[in-house]
Short mmCIF file of C-alpha atoms in Angstrom, two decimals:
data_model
loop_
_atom_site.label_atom_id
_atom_site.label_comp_id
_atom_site.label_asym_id
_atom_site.label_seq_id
_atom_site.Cartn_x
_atom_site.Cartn_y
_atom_site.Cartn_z
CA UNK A 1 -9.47 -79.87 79.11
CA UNK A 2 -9.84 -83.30 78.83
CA UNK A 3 -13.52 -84.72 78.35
CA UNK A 4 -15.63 -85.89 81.26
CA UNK A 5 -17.85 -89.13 80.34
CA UNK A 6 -21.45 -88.85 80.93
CA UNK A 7 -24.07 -91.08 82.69
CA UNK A 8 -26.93 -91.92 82.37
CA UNK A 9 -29.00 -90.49 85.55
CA UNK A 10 -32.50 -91.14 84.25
CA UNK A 11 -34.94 -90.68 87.75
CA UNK A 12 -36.54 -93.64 88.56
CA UNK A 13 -35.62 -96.26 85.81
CA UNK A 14 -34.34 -98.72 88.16
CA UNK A 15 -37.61 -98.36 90.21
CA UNK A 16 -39.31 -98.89 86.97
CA UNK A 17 -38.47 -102.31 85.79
CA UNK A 18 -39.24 -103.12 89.71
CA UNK A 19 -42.47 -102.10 89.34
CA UNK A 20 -43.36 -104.04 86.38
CA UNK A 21 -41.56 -106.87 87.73
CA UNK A 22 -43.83 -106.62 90.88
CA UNK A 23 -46.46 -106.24 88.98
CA UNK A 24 -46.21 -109.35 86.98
CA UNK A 25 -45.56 -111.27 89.81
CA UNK A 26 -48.69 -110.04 91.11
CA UNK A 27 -50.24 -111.09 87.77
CA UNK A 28 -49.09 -114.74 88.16
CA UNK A 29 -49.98 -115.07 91.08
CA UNK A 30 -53.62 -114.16 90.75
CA UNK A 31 -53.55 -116.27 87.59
CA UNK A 32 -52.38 -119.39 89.74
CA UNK A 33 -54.73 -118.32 92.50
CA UNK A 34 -58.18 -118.07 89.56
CA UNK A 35 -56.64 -121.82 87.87
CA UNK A 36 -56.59 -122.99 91.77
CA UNK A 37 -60.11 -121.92 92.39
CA UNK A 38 -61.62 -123.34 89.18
CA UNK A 39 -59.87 -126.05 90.30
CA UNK A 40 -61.97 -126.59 93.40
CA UNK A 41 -64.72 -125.47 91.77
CA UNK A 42 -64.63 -128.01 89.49
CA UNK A 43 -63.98 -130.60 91.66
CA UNK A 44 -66.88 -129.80 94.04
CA UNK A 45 -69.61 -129.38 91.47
CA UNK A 46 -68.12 -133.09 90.42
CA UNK A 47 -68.86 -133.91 94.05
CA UNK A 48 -72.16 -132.67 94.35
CA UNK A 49 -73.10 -134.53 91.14
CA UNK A 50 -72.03 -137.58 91.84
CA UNK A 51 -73.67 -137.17 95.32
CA UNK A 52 -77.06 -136.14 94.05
CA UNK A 53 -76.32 -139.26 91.66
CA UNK A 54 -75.92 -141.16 94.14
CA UNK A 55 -78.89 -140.27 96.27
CA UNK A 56 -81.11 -140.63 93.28
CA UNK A 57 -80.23 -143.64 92.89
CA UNK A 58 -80.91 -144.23 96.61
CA UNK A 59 -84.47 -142.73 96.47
CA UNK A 60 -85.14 -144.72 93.48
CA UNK A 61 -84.35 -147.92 95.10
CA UNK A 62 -85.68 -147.33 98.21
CA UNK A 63 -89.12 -146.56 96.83
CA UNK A 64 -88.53 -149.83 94.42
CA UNK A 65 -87.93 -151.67 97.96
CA UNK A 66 -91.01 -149.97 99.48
CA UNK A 67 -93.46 -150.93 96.48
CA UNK A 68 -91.93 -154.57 96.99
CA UNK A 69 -92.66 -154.87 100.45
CA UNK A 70 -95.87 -153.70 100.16
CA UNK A 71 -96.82 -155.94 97.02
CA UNK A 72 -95.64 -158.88 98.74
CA UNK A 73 -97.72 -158.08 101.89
CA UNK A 74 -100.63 -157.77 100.04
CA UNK A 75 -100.07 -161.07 98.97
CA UNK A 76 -99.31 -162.73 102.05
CA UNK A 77 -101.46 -164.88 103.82
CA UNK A 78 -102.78 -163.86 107.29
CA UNK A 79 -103.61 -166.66 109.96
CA UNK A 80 -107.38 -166.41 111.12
CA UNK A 81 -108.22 -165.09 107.95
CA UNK A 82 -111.68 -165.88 106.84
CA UNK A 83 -113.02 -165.40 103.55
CA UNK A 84 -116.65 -165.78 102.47
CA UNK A 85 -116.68 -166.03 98.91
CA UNK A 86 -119.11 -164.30 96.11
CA UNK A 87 -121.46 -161.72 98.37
CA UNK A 88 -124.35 -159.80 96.58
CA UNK A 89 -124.67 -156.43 95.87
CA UNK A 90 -127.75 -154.63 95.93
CA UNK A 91 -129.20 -151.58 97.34
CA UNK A 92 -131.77 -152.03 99.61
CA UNK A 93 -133.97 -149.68 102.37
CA UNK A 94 -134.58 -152.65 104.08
CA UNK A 95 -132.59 -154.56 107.24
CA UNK A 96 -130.88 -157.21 106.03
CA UNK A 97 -130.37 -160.46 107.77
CA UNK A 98 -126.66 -161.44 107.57
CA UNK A 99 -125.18 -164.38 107.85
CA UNK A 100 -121.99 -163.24 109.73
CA UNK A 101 -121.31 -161.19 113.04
CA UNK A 102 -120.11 -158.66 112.09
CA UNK A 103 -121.42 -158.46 108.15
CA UNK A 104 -118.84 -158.51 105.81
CA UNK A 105 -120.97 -158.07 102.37
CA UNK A 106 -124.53 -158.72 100.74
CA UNK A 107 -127.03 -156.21 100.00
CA UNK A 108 -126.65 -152.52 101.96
CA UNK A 109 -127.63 -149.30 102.19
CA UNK A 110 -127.18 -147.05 99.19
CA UNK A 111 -125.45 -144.49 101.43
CA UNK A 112 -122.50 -145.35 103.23
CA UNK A 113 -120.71 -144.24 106.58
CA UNK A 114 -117.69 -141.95 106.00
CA UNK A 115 -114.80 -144.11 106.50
CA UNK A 116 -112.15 -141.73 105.94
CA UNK A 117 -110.47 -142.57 109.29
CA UNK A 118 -113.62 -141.73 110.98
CA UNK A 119 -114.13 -143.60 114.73
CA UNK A 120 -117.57 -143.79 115.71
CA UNK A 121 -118.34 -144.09 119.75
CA UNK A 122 -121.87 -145.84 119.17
CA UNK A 123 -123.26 -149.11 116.60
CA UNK A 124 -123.09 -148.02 113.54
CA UNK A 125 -125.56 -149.47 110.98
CA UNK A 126 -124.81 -152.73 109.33
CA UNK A 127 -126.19 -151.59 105.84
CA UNK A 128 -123.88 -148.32 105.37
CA UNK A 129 -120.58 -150.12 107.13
CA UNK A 130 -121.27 -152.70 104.40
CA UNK A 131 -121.32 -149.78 101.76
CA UNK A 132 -118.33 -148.64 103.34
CA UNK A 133 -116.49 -151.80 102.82
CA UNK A 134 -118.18 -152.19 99.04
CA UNK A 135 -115.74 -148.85 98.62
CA UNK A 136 -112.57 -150.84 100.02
CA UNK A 137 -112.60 -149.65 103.82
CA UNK A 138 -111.56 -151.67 106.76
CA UNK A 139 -113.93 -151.53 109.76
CA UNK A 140 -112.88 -152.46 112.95
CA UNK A 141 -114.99 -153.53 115.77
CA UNK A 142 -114.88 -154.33 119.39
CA UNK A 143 -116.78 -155.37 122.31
CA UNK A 144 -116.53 -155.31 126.23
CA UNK A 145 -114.03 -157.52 126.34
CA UNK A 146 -111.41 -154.70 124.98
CA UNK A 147 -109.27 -152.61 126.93
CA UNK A 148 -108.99 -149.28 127.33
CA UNK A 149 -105.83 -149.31 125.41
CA UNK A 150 -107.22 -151.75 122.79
CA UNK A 151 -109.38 -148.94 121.93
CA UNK A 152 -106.60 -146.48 122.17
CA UNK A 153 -104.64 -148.07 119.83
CA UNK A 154 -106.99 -149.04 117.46
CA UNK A 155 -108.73 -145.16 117.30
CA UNK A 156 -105.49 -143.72 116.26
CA UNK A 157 -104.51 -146.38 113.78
CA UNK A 158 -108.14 -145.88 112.26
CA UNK A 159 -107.86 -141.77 112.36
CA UNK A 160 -104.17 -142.12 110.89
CA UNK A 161 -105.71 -144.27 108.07
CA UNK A 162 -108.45 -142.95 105.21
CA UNK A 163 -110.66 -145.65 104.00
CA UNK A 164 -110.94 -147.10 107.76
CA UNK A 165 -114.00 -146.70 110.19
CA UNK A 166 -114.14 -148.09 114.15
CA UNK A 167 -117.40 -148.70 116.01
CA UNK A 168 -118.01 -150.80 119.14
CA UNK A 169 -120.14 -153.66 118.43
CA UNK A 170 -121.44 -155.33 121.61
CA UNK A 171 -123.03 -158.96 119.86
CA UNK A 172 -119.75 -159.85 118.21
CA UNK A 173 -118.25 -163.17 119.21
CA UNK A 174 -114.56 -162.08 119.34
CA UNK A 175 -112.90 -159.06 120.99
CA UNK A 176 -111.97 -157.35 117.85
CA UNK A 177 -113.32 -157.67 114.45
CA UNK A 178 -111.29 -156.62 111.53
CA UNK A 179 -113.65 -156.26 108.36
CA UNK A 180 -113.02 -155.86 104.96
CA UNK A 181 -115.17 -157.34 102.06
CA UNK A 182 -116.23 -161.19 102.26
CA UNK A 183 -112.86 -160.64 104.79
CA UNK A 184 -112.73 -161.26 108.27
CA UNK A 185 -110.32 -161.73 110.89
CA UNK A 186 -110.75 -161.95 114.74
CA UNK A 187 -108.25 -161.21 117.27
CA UNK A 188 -107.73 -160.82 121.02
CA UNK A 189 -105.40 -157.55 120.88
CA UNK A 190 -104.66 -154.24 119.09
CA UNK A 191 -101.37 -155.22 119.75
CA UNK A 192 -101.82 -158.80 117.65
CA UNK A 193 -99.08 -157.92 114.94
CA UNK A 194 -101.90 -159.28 112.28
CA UNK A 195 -103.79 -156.06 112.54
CA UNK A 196 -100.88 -154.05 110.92
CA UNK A 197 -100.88 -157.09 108.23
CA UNK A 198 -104.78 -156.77 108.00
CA UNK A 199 -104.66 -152.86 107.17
CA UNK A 200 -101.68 -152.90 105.00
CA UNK A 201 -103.35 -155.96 102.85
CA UNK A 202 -107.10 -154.80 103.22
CA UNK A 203 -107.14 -151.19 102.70
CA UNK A 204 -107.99 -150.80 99.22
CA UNK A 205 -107.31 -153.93 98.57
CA UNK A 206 -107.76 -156.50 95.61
CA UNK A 207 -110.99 -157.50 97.82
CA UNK A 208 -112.49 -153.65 96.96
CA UNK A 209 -115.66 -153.91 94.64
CA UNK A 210 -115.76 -150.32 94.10
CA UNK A 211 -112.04 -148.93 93.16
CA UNK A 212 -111.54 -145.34 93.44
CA UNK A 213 -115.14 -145.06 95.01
CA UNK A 214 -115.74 -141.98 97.72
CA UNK A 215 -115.58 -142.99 101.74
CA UNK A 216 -116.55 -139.43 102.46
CA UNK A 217 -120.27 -139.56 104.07
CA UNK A 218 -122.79 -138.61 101.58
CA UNK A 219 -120.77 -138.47 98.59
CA UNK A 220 -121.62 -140.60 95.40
#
């Protein structure tokens, strides 16, 4: 009988190497899909650095700006200023006769009135608003001649602003009064754009005698 040539019938050999072929395509492609996302990864993390970069930088030079604009306002000159040179100093329990409506300096009260922001419906007493200013506090005053929104204005400026005080004053000359130490300026409106200029310059100013010092009532 003549020979019969054999095969090879192995189950599943063919399915096998399809297998493995599948599966390193699988492989690859979760390789090229991990490289992809590191990819973006990286290049968003680049993004977000060079944004936050960028809006440091921003911060930094808008505060730079901010302390410029406010130096240079506190050196500008304001028209209607008046200034009334060396004042004294002293403590007193006394009245004092001042030589300026509304006082602006000399000898006061050793307590002051709380000026942090604080608007006052009455006269105050010129001894302890001169304290007040002593400790580098605005005080603004006003008499019948302002409006109802003169005083509207002015209240929340003062309450929005520590080391500031408001009190009508009926014997001044002018409408408003803007104090600070040896400082005055008088105008006809809250709305006189040199009030802003006043506060910005005056509040704690270089005029302050007493740096640092409390304008909370009955603090020393």
């Amino acid at each position: 009988m003549g020979s019969v040539s054999k095969q090879s019938n192995k189950p599943g050999a063919k399915g096998g190497v399809d297998r493995r072929a599948r599966i390193a395509e699988l492989r690859a492609a979760e390789q090229r899909r991990d490289r992809r996302n590191k990819v973006i990864a990286s290049v968003a993390a680049g993004v977000l650095v060079i944004g936050a970069i960028a809006t440091g930088t921003w911060l930094v030079m808008d505060q730079n700006q901010k302390k410029k604009d406010r130096e240079a306002a506190a050196n500008a000159d304001i028209p209607g200023v008046k200034t009334f040179g060396d004042l004294s100093r002293n403590h007193v329990k006394d009245k004092v006769n001042y030589p300026m409506t509304p006082p602006v300096g000399g000898d006061h009260n050793a307590v002051w009135l709380d000026c942090m922001g604080h608007v006052y419906d009455k006269p105050v007493e010129n001894e302890r608003a001169v304290h007040s200013l002593e400790h580098g506090a605005v005080w603004v005053t006003y008499n019948g001649k302002a409006t109802a929104d003169d005083i509207k204005l002015l209240s929340d400026k003062v309450k929005a602003t520590p080391y500031s005080l408001m009190s009508p004053y009926p014997d001044e000359q002018g409408t408003i009064t803007l104090n600070a130490w040896s400082t005055q300026l008088i105008v006809d409106s809250a709305s006189d754009p040199r009030v802003n200029q006043f506060f910005t310059k005056y509040v704690q100013g270089k005029q302050t005698q007493e740096p640092g010092a409390s304008c909370s009532m009955g603090e020393m």
